[in-house]
Amino acid sequence: MGLQRVAIPWTEKYRPRRVSEVVGNGEAVQAFLEWVRSWSSGRPAKKAALLHGPPGTGKTSLVIAFAEENGYDLVQLNASDRRSAEDIKNLLGQAVRAASVFGRRRIVLIDEVDGLSTVADAGGVRAIASLIDRTEVPIVLVANDPWDPSLQELRSRCEMIGFRRLRAKEVLSRLEEICRREGVSVDREVLESIAERSKGDMRAAINDLQLVATSGSDPRRVLESIPNRVIELNAFELLGRIFGAHRFSEGRGTLANTDLDVDTVFTWVLDNLDQQIRDPQALHEAYKVLADADLHLRRATRLQRWELMKYGTILLSAGPGVIKATVAEKGGRFEFPARIRFMQQTKDVRTLADSILTKVTRRLHMSRAKAAVHFLPYLRLMLKAGDRGIARHFRLTEEEIGYLVSRAPELRVQPAEVRESVEERARPQAKARRAGTASGRSTGRSRA
Amino acid sequence: MEVLRIRLPNADYISDLLKAVTAVVEEGTFRATQEGLRLTAMDPAHISLVDFELRADAAEEYKVAKETEITVNVEELVKLLRRAKKTDALVISYDDELRRLNVTLSDMRGGKERLFTLNTLEPMGGTMNPPSLTFEAMARLDSDSFYEAIEDSKPIADAVKITIRPDMVVVAAKGETKSAQHRFVSGGPAVHEIDAKSEVSASFSIAYLEKIVKPGKSLSDELEVRLSTNRPIKLSFPITYGRLEYLVAPRMD
């Protein structure tokens, strides 16, 4: 007796072999095809595409099906592979510049780039960005959540193609087809229930179907035994839920469905508020609710009284939607928070300013705030006048001296992108951002 | 059941051969037939391909009860084989039920036997056949001289242009501020034969050529290079009782 061979998972067996078999997301499929075909007439503006969206919506399948159908050589780097900067350079550095042994055109596929920010893959994002800069072949990146701050370098280099959760109807028709090809009969009612609970995740639906169809016991019983899936919402989906919740009870649970931290969610909601609620009175109400939420959240972290968190999260998750419902407005598109983008772009300068303050306060025995306001202007003048002795005294590096000599007293770097969006926005927005900054809110999410 | 049994007088030769295979792949699938053991595989980036065969007559004893495919981590296998001493005879056998490779090293004079086992792997994508390619030019070169030309090019650039002309073979590297050129003139000691009607050339990654030629040159003094303009290059190291051939795809830039 040999070892038992595991049956082929149906998700693998019924993976689309042709682009036409990819279910749903017609627009995204079209956008991908246009981009990849643009390679045959020279280099497109973006040499990489980032397919993003919830799991089980056909992102990776589309690329594999396209490569198979059109005779492309597919070089794939999966999340299970080692993906340090070194590994990426070794494996793909050549693949993006050399032809394939079989003389076919090539596509490079890097799966789950949003999983790259872990320690083991340190430098991976940088390495991929430099691959994109040098590549001679199309590179496709796939991610569930592409809005992680650490992926900024990739977003700017990629054609962004978004995938949505599949409709239950789309999932259902695929399930029926699989049943037909497998020669198994499952009640339509059961199939409907599988499609419904999959929440638009085809992989989950097919896995459930295989389990139900091959278990040999009562399908309904089996289905009941599968716990409900907790779906992870990305920031955009989460905003949709929060602003779409018309009743308190709809909104309050939304934060449980994301792995974004509360601070990040707060920034997203705050920055999108004035686009979602235009009525001045309602907007005023909404800002008040957020201010209260902020107060609770700050207290919770500052006093380490975590039981206070729930007051903040409830206001944050249920407040904006309820207020929006009172004015029955449609609301604009959700946007990536300018604040987070600004902080990312000024990271280098802020690090520099920080290290200067550390050095200065160590010698002067004063607080950082005081040193920044009362001392730095003088230090700046002295350095401008050519006093190298003071620089030696604080052990400032050339880079730090350069910063002090050239920069204005405050951090006034405003990249074009941010300036634009600030001007576009209404006034209350700017006010709100200042309020957010003053509370010393931390940015980004840490994924230790 | 034991479906494969190979007995070799010593482990050196096979471990050097397999070491040369690992220039391209870490793991691979061997096809064991009555004729011999064969492995054809591409590296993960699909830029190079190795075609390796050890013919049955290389072994003192070669038995295949049933044609079979064995996927192993070749690097791990080489590590085991490297434990062999000069005086050790080697038996490699495969059990298709336990799906395990047995490596027996026996020292006849010392009356000592060592047994290593290596679990095989789940095959990834199965075996493949090398692409059938025709070539416009061929040259037989001294493998050490060719390796030296590759090594000399390393500090200059990350790719070399290989040219076969009716009268010479040229290995050239060009960086921004420096360049290197090796000419192997027909009739000279490094060139055994050139067969080219006109000039043919293509560029290749030095990293790949180096990985392949380094272990290859210690197995064979001669290297056969087959080339077509901007198509994959074929590097063959003639070995007794088998085959050791590589393809490397050209650079596109």
XYZ file of C-alpha atoms in Angstrom:
701
model
C 0.000 0.000 0.000
C 1.363 3.358 -1.020
C 0.651 6.544 0.801
C -2.866 7.837 0.299
C -2.952 10.398 -2.452
C -5.055 13.396 -1.584
C -7.870 14.069 -4.046
C -7.258 17.088 -6.253
C -8.984 20.094 -4.718
C -11.831 21.252 -6.935
C -10.538 24.790 -6.691
C -7.511 23.528 -8.625
C -9.414 21.172 -10.920
C -11.870 23.853 -11.983
C -9.481 26.774 -12.076
C -10.290 28.720 -15.264
C -8.171 27.597 -18.225
C -9.277 30.437 -20.462
C -9.907 34.087 -19.777
C -13.523 33.611 -20.847
C -14.000 31.138 -17.984
C -13.103 33.740 -15.358
C -16.374 34.543 -13.603
C -17.474 38.122 -13.015
C -15.445 41.334 -12.734
C -15.814 42.055 -16.439
C -14.356 45.543 -16.183
C -11.258 44.433 -14.340
C -10.685 41.582 -16.794
C -10.984 44.035 -19.687
C -8.584 46.477 -18.047
C -6.047 43.699 -17.537
C -6.317 42.492 -21.136
C -5.889 46.015 -22.471
C -2.813 46.554 -20.331
C -1.132 43.269 -21.179
C -1.881 43.645 -24.885
C -0.435 47.134 -24.902
C 2.945 45.421 -24.466
C 2.885 44.196 -28.046
C 3.049 47.794 -29.247
C 5.993 48.982 -27.160
C 6.280 49.701 -23.437
C 3.094 50.830 -21.691
C 3.314 53.746 -19.282
C 3.063 51.367 -16.328
C 5.222 48.264 -16.660
C 3.418 46.452 -13.871
C -0.201 45.884 -12.923
C -1.489 45.439 -9.391
C -4.603 43.293 -9.284
C -6.283 43.899 -5.968
C -9.469 42.824 -4.285
C -10.933 40.343 -1.818
C -9.829 36.690 -1.884
C -11.443 34.290 -4.318
C -12.402 36.872 -6.935
C -10.216 35.540 -9.733
C -7.139 37.785 -9.628
C -4.477 35.092 -9.796
C -6.698 32.812 -11.883
C -7.049 35.470 -14.543
C -3.304 35.774 -14.977
C -2.742 32.016 -15.064
C -5.605 31.520 -17.526
C -4.333 34.298 -19.766
C -0.807 32.865 -19.809
C -2.042 29.352 -20.540
C -4.441 30.407 -23.252
C -1.988 32.665 -25.056
C 1.124 30.547 -24.714
C 2.962 32.831 -22.317
C 5.680 31.487 -20.091
C 4.552 32.247 -16.541
C 7.189 32.744 -13.872
C 5.497 32.792 -10.517
C 6.607 33.822 -7.057
C 4.164 32.690 -4.383
C 3.743 33.680 -0.788
C 5.050 30.242 0.199
C 8.374 30.916 -1.523
C 11.210 32.637 0.240
C 10.852 36.274 -0.676
C 13.609 38.307 0.877
C 15.078 41.081 -1.251
C 17.926 38.703 -2.047
C 15.621 35.888 -3.195
C 13.557 38.221 -5.337
C 16.648 39.646 -6.983
C 18.163 36.238 -7.614
C 15.105 34.613 -9.072
C 13.308 37.409 -10.855
C 16.162 39.822 -11.553
C 17.117 37.616 -14.493
C 13.585 36.587 -15.418
C 12.559 40.162 -16.191
C 15.425 40.626 -18.631
C 16.049 37.290 -20.315
C 13.908 35.362 -22.770
C 12.519 31.968 -21.820
C 14.238 28.725 -22.825
C 11.240 27.791 -24.897
C 11.355 31.115 -26.697
C 7.926 32.208 -25.500
C 6.838 35.586 -24.230
C 6.862 35.828 -20.478
C 4.758 37.194 -17.627
C 6.073 37.475 -14.099
C 3.442 36.964 -11.387
C 4.061 37.859 -7.752
C 1.265 36.713 -5.492
C 0.153 38.276 -2.208
C 2.444 41.294 -2.219
C 0.533 42.642 0.785
C 2.051 39.800 2.772
C 5.531 41.105 2.035
C 5.837 43.521 4.917
C 6.811 40.865 7.435
C 10.287 40.703 8.846
C 11.333 37.668 6.797
C 10.620 39.515 3.572
C 12.355 42.708 4.628
C 13.310 44.796 1.638
C 11.030 42.775 -0.590
C 8.911 45.739 -1.595
C 11.980 47.766 -2.569
C 13.310 44.837 -4.575
C 10.056 44.464 -6.490
C 9.943 48.200 -7.188
C 13.396 48.072 -8.724
C 12.397 45.001 -10.749
C 9.536 47.010 -12.217
C 11.911 49.818 -13.135
C 14.182 47.459 -15.061
C 11.745 44.948 -16.501
C 11.430 44.042 -20.155
C 8.381 41.872 -19.550
C 4.957 42.485 -17.954
C 4.955 42.066 -14.162
C 1.679 41.352 -12.396
C 1.329 41.817 -8.650
C -1.611 40.465 -6.692
C -2.844 41.704 -3.316
C -5.938 41.582 -1.158
C -5.243 44.915 0.438
C -2.966 47.141 -1.641
C -3.490 50.229 0.553
C -0.984 49.310 3.183
C 1.394 52.273 3.560
C 4.368 49.993 2.982
C 3.181 49.304 -0.557
C 3.216 52.964 -1.636
C 6.312 52.400 -3.787
C 4.502 49.706 -5.726
C 1.185 51.516 -6.158
C 2.818 54.436 -7.920
C 4.464 52.091 -10.414
C 1.441 49.943 -11.163
C -1.671 50.026 -13.232
C -4.198 49.553 -10.434
C -6.926 47.074 -11.335
C -9.589 46.457 -8.695
C -11.649 43.294 -8.293
C -14.944 43.170 -6.411
C -16.585 40.395 -4.464
C -18.547 38.184 -6.817
C -22.322 38.298 -6.830
C -24.064 35.315 -5.280
C -25.648 34.661 -8.674
C -22.237 34.458 -10.344
C -20.959 32.065 -7.720
C -24.110 29.971 -7.987
C -23.856 29.444 -11.737
C -20.250 28.285 -11.429
C -21.223 25.872 -8.628
C -23.965 24.420 -10.797
C -21.540 23.918 -13.649
C -19.060 22.131 -11.400
C -21.820 19.835 -10.133
C -22.719 19.014 -13.716
C -19.116 18.251 -14.683
C -18.521 16.207 -11.525
C -21.777 14.341 -12.082
C -23.036 15.027 -8.569
C -26.445 16.365 -7.695
C -26.787 18.856 -4.884
C -30.068 20.595 -4.022
C -30.396 24.000 -5.538
C -31.313 25.321 -2.128
C -28.040 24.041 -0.696
C -26.072 25.555 -3.591
C -27.798 28.867 -3.024
C -26.909 28.782 0.613
C -23.254 27.980 -0.198
C -23.134 30.842 -2.697
C -24.726 33.200 -0.200
C -22.417 32.411 2.681
C -19.301 32.551 0.501
C -19.691 36.362 0.553
C -18.404 36.554 -3.003
C -15.358 34.341 -2.451
C -15.361 31.715 -5.197
C -12.567 29.691 -3.635
C -14.485 29.416 -0.377
C -17.664 28.455 -2.223
C -15.990 25.703 -4.245
C -14.254 24.339 -1.163
C -17.585 24.216 0.665
C -19.199 22.533 -2.317
C -16.512 19.858 -2.466
C -16.900 19.204 1.224
C -20.677 18.967 0.981
C -20.704 16.875 -2.187
C -18.079 14.354 -1.136
C -18.841 13.969 2.568
C -21.621 11.455 1.935
C -23.785 12.754 4.766
C -26.711 15.174 4.766
C -25.571 18.315 2.924
C -27.532 20.646 5.199
C -25.994 19.138 8.294
C -22.489 19.476 6.808
C -23.124 23.072 5.835
C -24.316 23.917 9.320
C -21.117 22.533 10.769
C -18.960 24.967 8.766
C -18.561 28.090 10.828
C -19.476 31.391 9.219
C -16.559 33.048 7.537
C -15.288 36.233 9.030
C -14.483 38.327 6.025
C -11.636 40.763 6.110
C -12.667 44.120 4.719
C -10.073 46.388 3.195
C -10.132 50.089 3.979
C -12.360 51.031 1.035
C -14.892 48.295 1.758
C -14.861 49.237 5.406
C -15.622 52.858 4.576
C -18.487 51.626 2.414
C -19.889 49.755 5.399
C -19.422 52.591 7.852
C -20.943 55.304 5.687
C -23.576 52.908 4.385
C -24.857 51.921 7.838
C -28.179 53.707 8.240
C -28.853 52.397 11.681
C -26.687 52.234 14.739
C -27.027 48.461 14.864
C -25.689 48.092 11.316
C -22.571 50.111 11.919
C -21.428 49.067 15.363
C -19.953 45.691 14.407
C -18.062 46.728 11.277
C -14.651 47.160 12.871
C -14.587 43.465 13.770
C -14.307 42.670 10.075
C -10.962 44.258 9.407
C -7.400 43.911 10.524
C -6.788 47.628 10.137
C -6.061 49.248 13.479
C -8.463 51.779 14.934
C -6.127 54.723 14.366
C -5.898 53.964 10.681
C -9.652 53.609 10.372
C -10.080 56.919 12.183
C -7.816 58.713 9.718
C -9.659 57.170 6.771
C -13.080 58.145 8.096
C -11.949 61.637 9.051
C -10.374 62.361 5.690
C -13.375 61.129 3.744
C -16.019 62.733 5.931
C -16.471 66.001 4.042
C -16.865 64.167 0.748
C -19.532 61.899 2.135
C -21.578 64.450 4.068
C -22.031 67.823 2.355
C -24.805 69.319 4.446
C -22.987 71.770 6.784
C -25.204 71.055 9.787
C -24.833 67.287 9.419
C -21.105 67.607 8.806
C -20.807 69.617 11.987
C -22.614 66.836 13.857
C -20.353 64.233 12.324
C -17.169 66.075 13.288
C -18.486 66.324 16.821
C -19.037 62.590 16.952
C -15.552 61.935 15.631
C -14.075 64.378 18.130
C -15.794 62.455 20.919
C -14.535 59.186 19.479
C -11.026 60.615 19.360
C -11.282 61.676 22.981
C -12.247 58.188 24.123
C -9.597 56.505 22.005
C -6.877 58.879 23.231
C -7.874 58.311 26.859
C -7.883 54.581 26.359
C -4.326 54.554 25.056
C -2.946 57.280 27.280
C -4.374 55.921 30.519
C -4.050 52.288 29.422
C -7.753 51.982 30.196
C -8.633 49.696 27.327
C -12.219 49.302 28.451
C -12.734 52.866 27.177
C -11.908 51.766 23.635
C -15.413 50.503 22.996
C -16.927 53.964 23.407
C -14.584 55.288 20.781
C -14.990 52.448 18.310
C -18.783 52.524 18.521
C -18.918 56.243 17.791
C -16.426 55.821 14.976
C -18.115 52.872 13.319
C -21.799 53.740 13.795
C -21.767 57.560 13.992
C -20.958 58.727 10.447
C -23.450 56.396 8.752
C -26.347 57.332 10.996
C -25.715 61.057 10.508
C -25.312 60.609 6.753
C -28.662 58.811 6.626
C -30.431 61.845 8.122
C -29.539 64.005 5.124
C -29.957 61.240 2.539
C -26.916 62.208 0.496
C -25.208 60.047 -2.072
C -21.597 60.858 -1.195
C -18.544 60.863 -3.453
C -15.830 58.334 -4.097
C -13.683 57.234 -1.181
C -10.161 58.538 -1.233
C -6.839 57.488 0.167
C -6.194 59.790 3.169
C -3.987 62.678 2.195
C -2.583 62.704 5.695
C -1.216 59.197 5.502
C 0.219 59.885 2.082
C 1.821 63.087 3.338
C 3.396 61.347 6.304
C 4.787 58.638 4.037
C 6.313 61.111 1.664
C 7.923 63.177 4.388
C 9.234 60.228 6.347
C 12.901 60.881 5.550
C 12.749 64.526 6.556
C 10.878 63.739 9.744
C 13.427 61.099 10.704
C 16.162 63.673 10.210
C 14.397 66.305 12.301
C 13.832 63.712 14.957
C 17.458 62.707 15.234
C 18.537 66.355 15.462
C 16.130 66.921 18.355
C 17.402 63.822 20.114
C 20.984 65.062 19.947
C 20.120 68.609 20.966
C 17.905 67.720 23.925
C 20.494 65.301 25.305
C 22.962 68.172 25.654
C 20.566 70.897 26.679
C 18.394 69.013 29.153
C 15.155 70.400 27.804
C 12.046 68.904 26.321
C 11.822 68.239 22.618
C 8.958 70.654 22.182
C 10.858 73.420 23.896
C 14.039 72.708 21.961
C 12.151 72.780 18.684
C 10.526 76.126 19.396
C 13.112 78.051 21.378
C 16.424 76.629 20.374
C 16.393 75.304 16.840
C 15.883 78.738 15.208
C 19.085 79.988 16.820
C 20.986 76.848 15.994
C 19.867 77.336 12.432
C 21.151 80.914 12.343
C 24.472 79.924 13.890
C 24.968 77.181 11.346
C 24.019 79.508 8.527
C 26.641 81.941 9.766
C 29.168 79.143 9.394
C 29.654 78.138 13.030
C 31.055 74.618 12.781
C 31.908 74.466 16.490
C 28.265 74.236 17.486
C 27.741 71.463 14.972
C 30.615 69.527 16.527
C 29.252 70.182 19.999
C 25.968 68.462 19.138
C 27.687 65.904 16.905
C 25.482 66.730 13.963
C 26.083 64.880 10.733
C 26.566 66.652 7.405
C 23.079 65.585 6.385
C 21.556 67.066 9.523
C 23.461 70.317 9.077
C 22.274 70.453 5.492
C 18.698 70.035 6.645
C 18.937 72.795 9.250
C 20.615 75.220 6.893
C 18.266 74.690 4.005
C 14.847 74.079 5.533
C 12.467 76.676 6.858
C 11.712 76.433 10.598
C 8.645 74.274 10.179
C 8.172 71.183 8.157
C 6.771 72.793 5.069
C 7.260 70.146 2.499
C 4.003 69.694 0.693
C 4.236 67.375 -2.258
C 2.192 68.357 -5.292
C -0.322 65.572 -4.815
C -1.252 66.653 -1.317
C -1.423 70.328 -2.145
C -3.845 69.628 -4.957
C -6.212 67.606 -2.900
C -6.115 70.107 -0.068
C -7.109 72.927 -2.399
C -9.880 70.855 -3.879
C -11.392 70.185 -0.535
C -13.747 72.340 1.444
C -12.500 74.341 4.397
C -13.785 72.208 7.276
C -11.535 69.461 5.994
C -8.380 71.453 6.576
C -9.567 72.325 10.037
C -10.219 68.715 10.820
C -6.821 67.665 9.668
C -5.213 70.143 11.992
C -7.271 68.809 14.831
C -6.175 65.300 14.003
C -2.530 66.318 13.916
C -2.682 68.156 17.186
C -3.884 65.092 19.023
C -0.583 63.438 18.122
C -2.255 60.582 16.316
C 0.129 57.924 15.094
C -0.019 57.122 11.432
C -0.073 53.959 9.491
C -0.636 50.573 10.892
C 2.038 48.511 12.418
C 2.111 44.922 11.379
C 4.667 43.519 13.700
C 8.688 -2.661 -3.542
C 12.197 -1.856 -4.670
C 11.771 -0.650 -8.245
C 15.233 0.744 -8.873
C 18.720 -0.404 -7.915
C 21.941 1.144 -9.111
C 25.367 -0.001 -8.002
C 28.401 2.151 -8.732
C 32.069 1.489 -7.897
C 32.347 4.863 -6.173
C 30.239 7.907 -5.369
C 32.537 10.653 -6.703
C 31.458 10.609 -10.314
C 27.712 10.624 -9.744
C 27.908 13.241 -7.038
C 29.932 15.518 -9.370
C 27.350 14.956 -12.093
C 24.450 15.718 -9.783
C 26.287 18.732 -8.444
C 26.318 19.991 -12.041
C 22.563 19.442 -12.232
C 22.039 21.643 -9.172
C 23.512 24.539 -11.145
C 20.020 24.796 -12.623
C 17.584 23.170 -10.207
C 17.445 22.455 -6.516
C 14.939 19.650 -6.946
C 13.978 17.624 -9.970
C 12.229 14.547 -11.270
C 14.301 11.596 -12.506
C 12.795 9.200 -14.996
C 14.169 5.721 -14.450
C 13.889 3.468 -17.504
C 15.752 0.419 -18.790
C 18.066 2.740 -20.717
C 19.074 4.819 -17.744
C 18.267 7.662 -15.416
C 17.239 10.961 -16.972
C 16.353 14.372 -15.619
C 15.222 17.366 -17.639
C 14.297 20.494 -15.748
C 14.141 24.270 -15.911
C 15.221 26.691 -13.223
C 12.382 28.578 -11.468
C 12.872 31.640 -13.685
C 12.636 29.484 -16.843
C 15.882 30.888 -18.200
C 18.011 27.751 -18.155
C 17.361 24.070 -18.665
C 19.409 21.026 -17.773
C 19.177 17.736 -19.623
C 20.988 15.020 -17.702
C 21.248 11.324 -18.378
C 23.169 8.525 -16.743
C 23.103 5.491 -19.002
C 22.553 2.050 -17.549
C 26.001 0.875 -18.632
C 27.602 3.412 -16.282
C 26.666 1.159 -13.386
C 28.039 -2.194 -12.264
C 24.501 -3.186 -11.597
C 21.424 -1.428 -12.948
C 17.949 -2.823 -12.385
C 14.628 -1.169 -13.070
C 11.667 -3.355 -12.158
C 9.166 -0.789 -13.359
C 9.595 2.521 -15.162
C 9.200 5.143 -12.524
C 9.521 8.831 -11.741
C 11.370 9.982 -8.662
C 11.290 13.572 -7.479
C 14.043 14.478 -5.045
C 15.840 17.437 -3.652
C 19.022 16.977 -5.652
C 21.037 19.282 -3.417
C 20.208 17.130 -0.397
C 21.107 13.978 -2.324
C 24.478 15.441 -3.269
C 25.112 16.259 0.382
C 24.546 12.610 1.294
C 26.749 11.373 -1.538
C 29.535 13.724 -0.431
C 29.792 11.695 2.789
C 31.270 8.826 0.759
C 34.938 7.948 1.121
C 37.203 7.026 -1.790
C 37.006 3.351 -0.963
C 33.199 3.252 -0.612
C 31.049 1.484 -3.173
C 27.637 3.010 -3.698
C 24.179 1.525 -4.053
C 21.180 3.760 -4.721
C 17.772 2.118 -4.526
C 14.219 3.368 -4.537
C 11.166 1.946 -2.832
C 7.966 3.123 -4.506
C 5.762 2.244 -1.527
C 7.728 4.038 1.151
C 8.635 6.565 -1.552
C 12.086 6.735 -0.182
C 15.532 6.769 -1.731
C 18.124 4.574 -0.008
C 21.787 5.384 -0.328
C 24.150 2.646 0.866
C 27.855 3.287 1.186
C 29.847 0.123 1.800
C 33.494 -0.050 2.617
C 34.538 -3.554 1.587
C 37.918 -3.551 3.292
C 36.679 -2.017 6.516
C 33.658 -4.339 6.508
C 31.491 -1.325 7.233
C 28.209 -0.258 5.709
C 26.408 3.066 6.043
C 22.795 3.561 5.105
C 21.192 6.939 4.371
C 17.606 7.505 3.392
C 16.017 10.484 1.660
C 12.285 11.011 1.351
C 11.155 11.881 -2.127
C 9.010 14.893 -2.904
C 5.609 15.418 -4.451
C 6.302 16.005 -8.158
C 5.731 19.566 -9.317
C 4.350 19.658 -12.830
C 5.892 16.308 -13.826
C 8.652 15.702 -16.328
C 9.251 17.614 -19.520
C 11.003 17.238 -22.819
C 13.644 19.703 -23.912
C 12.577 21.976 -26.777
C 13.816 20.869 -30.178
C 16.051 23.612 -31.469
C 18.242 23.936 -34.526
C 21.482 25.865 -34.353
C 23.326 27.980 -36.860
C 26.830 27.513 -35.501
C 28.827 25.119 -33.335
C 32.212 25.272 -31.657
C 34.114 22.782 -29.535
C 36.218 24.581 -26.967
C 38.521 23.855 -24.096
C 36.171 24.117 -21.114
C 38.742 25.672 -18.737
C 39.545 28.440 -21.224
C 35.869 29.184 -21.719
C 35.333 29.336 -17.955
C 38.230 31.747 -17.663
C 36.636 34.012 -20.280
C 33.407 34.030 -18.261
C 35.269 34.825 -15.039
C 37.166 37.659 -16.740
C 33.888 39.161 -17.867
C 32.386 39.158 -14.375
C 33.957 42.391 -13.129
C 32.927 44.125 -16.365
C 29.206 43.461 -16.785
C 26.410 41.055 -15.888
C 26.019 39.731 -19.422
C 28.380 38.486 -22.136
C 27.988 38.450 -25.868
C 29.114 35.190 -27.399
C 29.989 35.213 -31.084
C 30.943 32.293 -33.289
C 32.641 33.272 -36.541
C 34.107 30.875 -39.088
C 37.600 31.845 -37.903
C 37.158 32.415 -34.187
C 34.951 32.418 -31.093
C 34.592 35.713 -29.216
C 33.386 36.211 -25.651
C 32.841 39.908 -25.036
C 31.580 41.940 -22.088
C 30.875 45.629 -22.156
C 30.311 47.855 -19.157
C 29.845 51.601 -19.043
C 33.486 52.402 -18.494
C 35.242 49.119 -19.198
C 35.136 46.180 -21.513
C 36.737 42.784 -21.991
C 37.137 40.562 -24.989
C 38.345 36.993 -25.302
C 39.194 35.629 -28.747
C 39.653 31.945 -29.326
C 41.247 31.617 -32.745
C 40.523 28.604 -34.897
C 43.525 26.272 -34.899
C 44.671 27.480 -31.474
C 44.923 25.147 -28.473
C 41.601 26.289 -26.960
C 39.556 25.613 -30.084
C 38.992 22.003 -31.107
C 36.574 22.718 -33.916
C 34.421 25.497 -35.367
C 31.480 24.906 -37.658
C 29.942 28.207 -38.774
C 29.087 29.593 -42.170
C 28.688 33.165 -41.020
C 28.875 35.207 -37.843
C 26.320 34.258 -35.171
C 25.958 35.945 -31.794
C 23.724 36.361 -28.719
C 24.036 37.728 -25.168
C 23.627 35.755 -21.966
C 23.577 36.343 -18.233
C 27.022 35.699 -16.759
C 25.496 34.386 -13.538
C 23.812 31.539 -15.395
C 26.810 30.657 -17.577
C 29.111 30.669 -14.592
C 26.885 28.409 -12.504
C 26.757 25.901 -15.372
C 30.336 25.941 -16.659
C 31.993 25.825 -13.239
C 30.957 22.280 -12.296
C 30.877 21.212 -15.960
C 34.522 21.968 -16.640
C 35.673 19.557 -13.965
C 33.652 16.773 -15.592
C 34.808 17.362 -19.135
C 37.820 19.049 -20.760
C 35.738 19.848 -23.770
C 32.675 22.010 -24.116
C 30.421 22.070 -27.153
C 28.736 25.411 -27.750
C 25.814 25.651 -30.160
C 24.465 29.064 -31.024
C 21.839 30.880 -33.074
C 21.289 34.613 -33.301
C 19.310 35.752 -30.253
C 18.109 32.244 -29.458
C 18.994 29.982 -26.528
C 22.568 28.701 -26.373
C 23.271 24.998 -25.895
C 26.222 23.965 -23.773
C 27.113 20.266 -23.857
C 29.744 18.570 -21.764
C 30.584 15.218 -23.394
C 30.686 12.581 -20.662
C 31.100 8.850 -20.899
C 27.953 6.839 -20.183
C 25.597 9.743 -20.375
C 24.654 13.254 -21.255
C 25.051 16.650 -19.617
C 23.521 19.442 -21.663
C 22.239 22.892 -20.840
C 20.189 25.542 -22.548
C 20.333 29.188 -21.522
C 17.907 31.766 -22.889
C 19.388 34.992 -24.306
C 19.078 38.422 -22.739
C 16.503 40.691 -24.250
C 18.154 44.062 -23.681
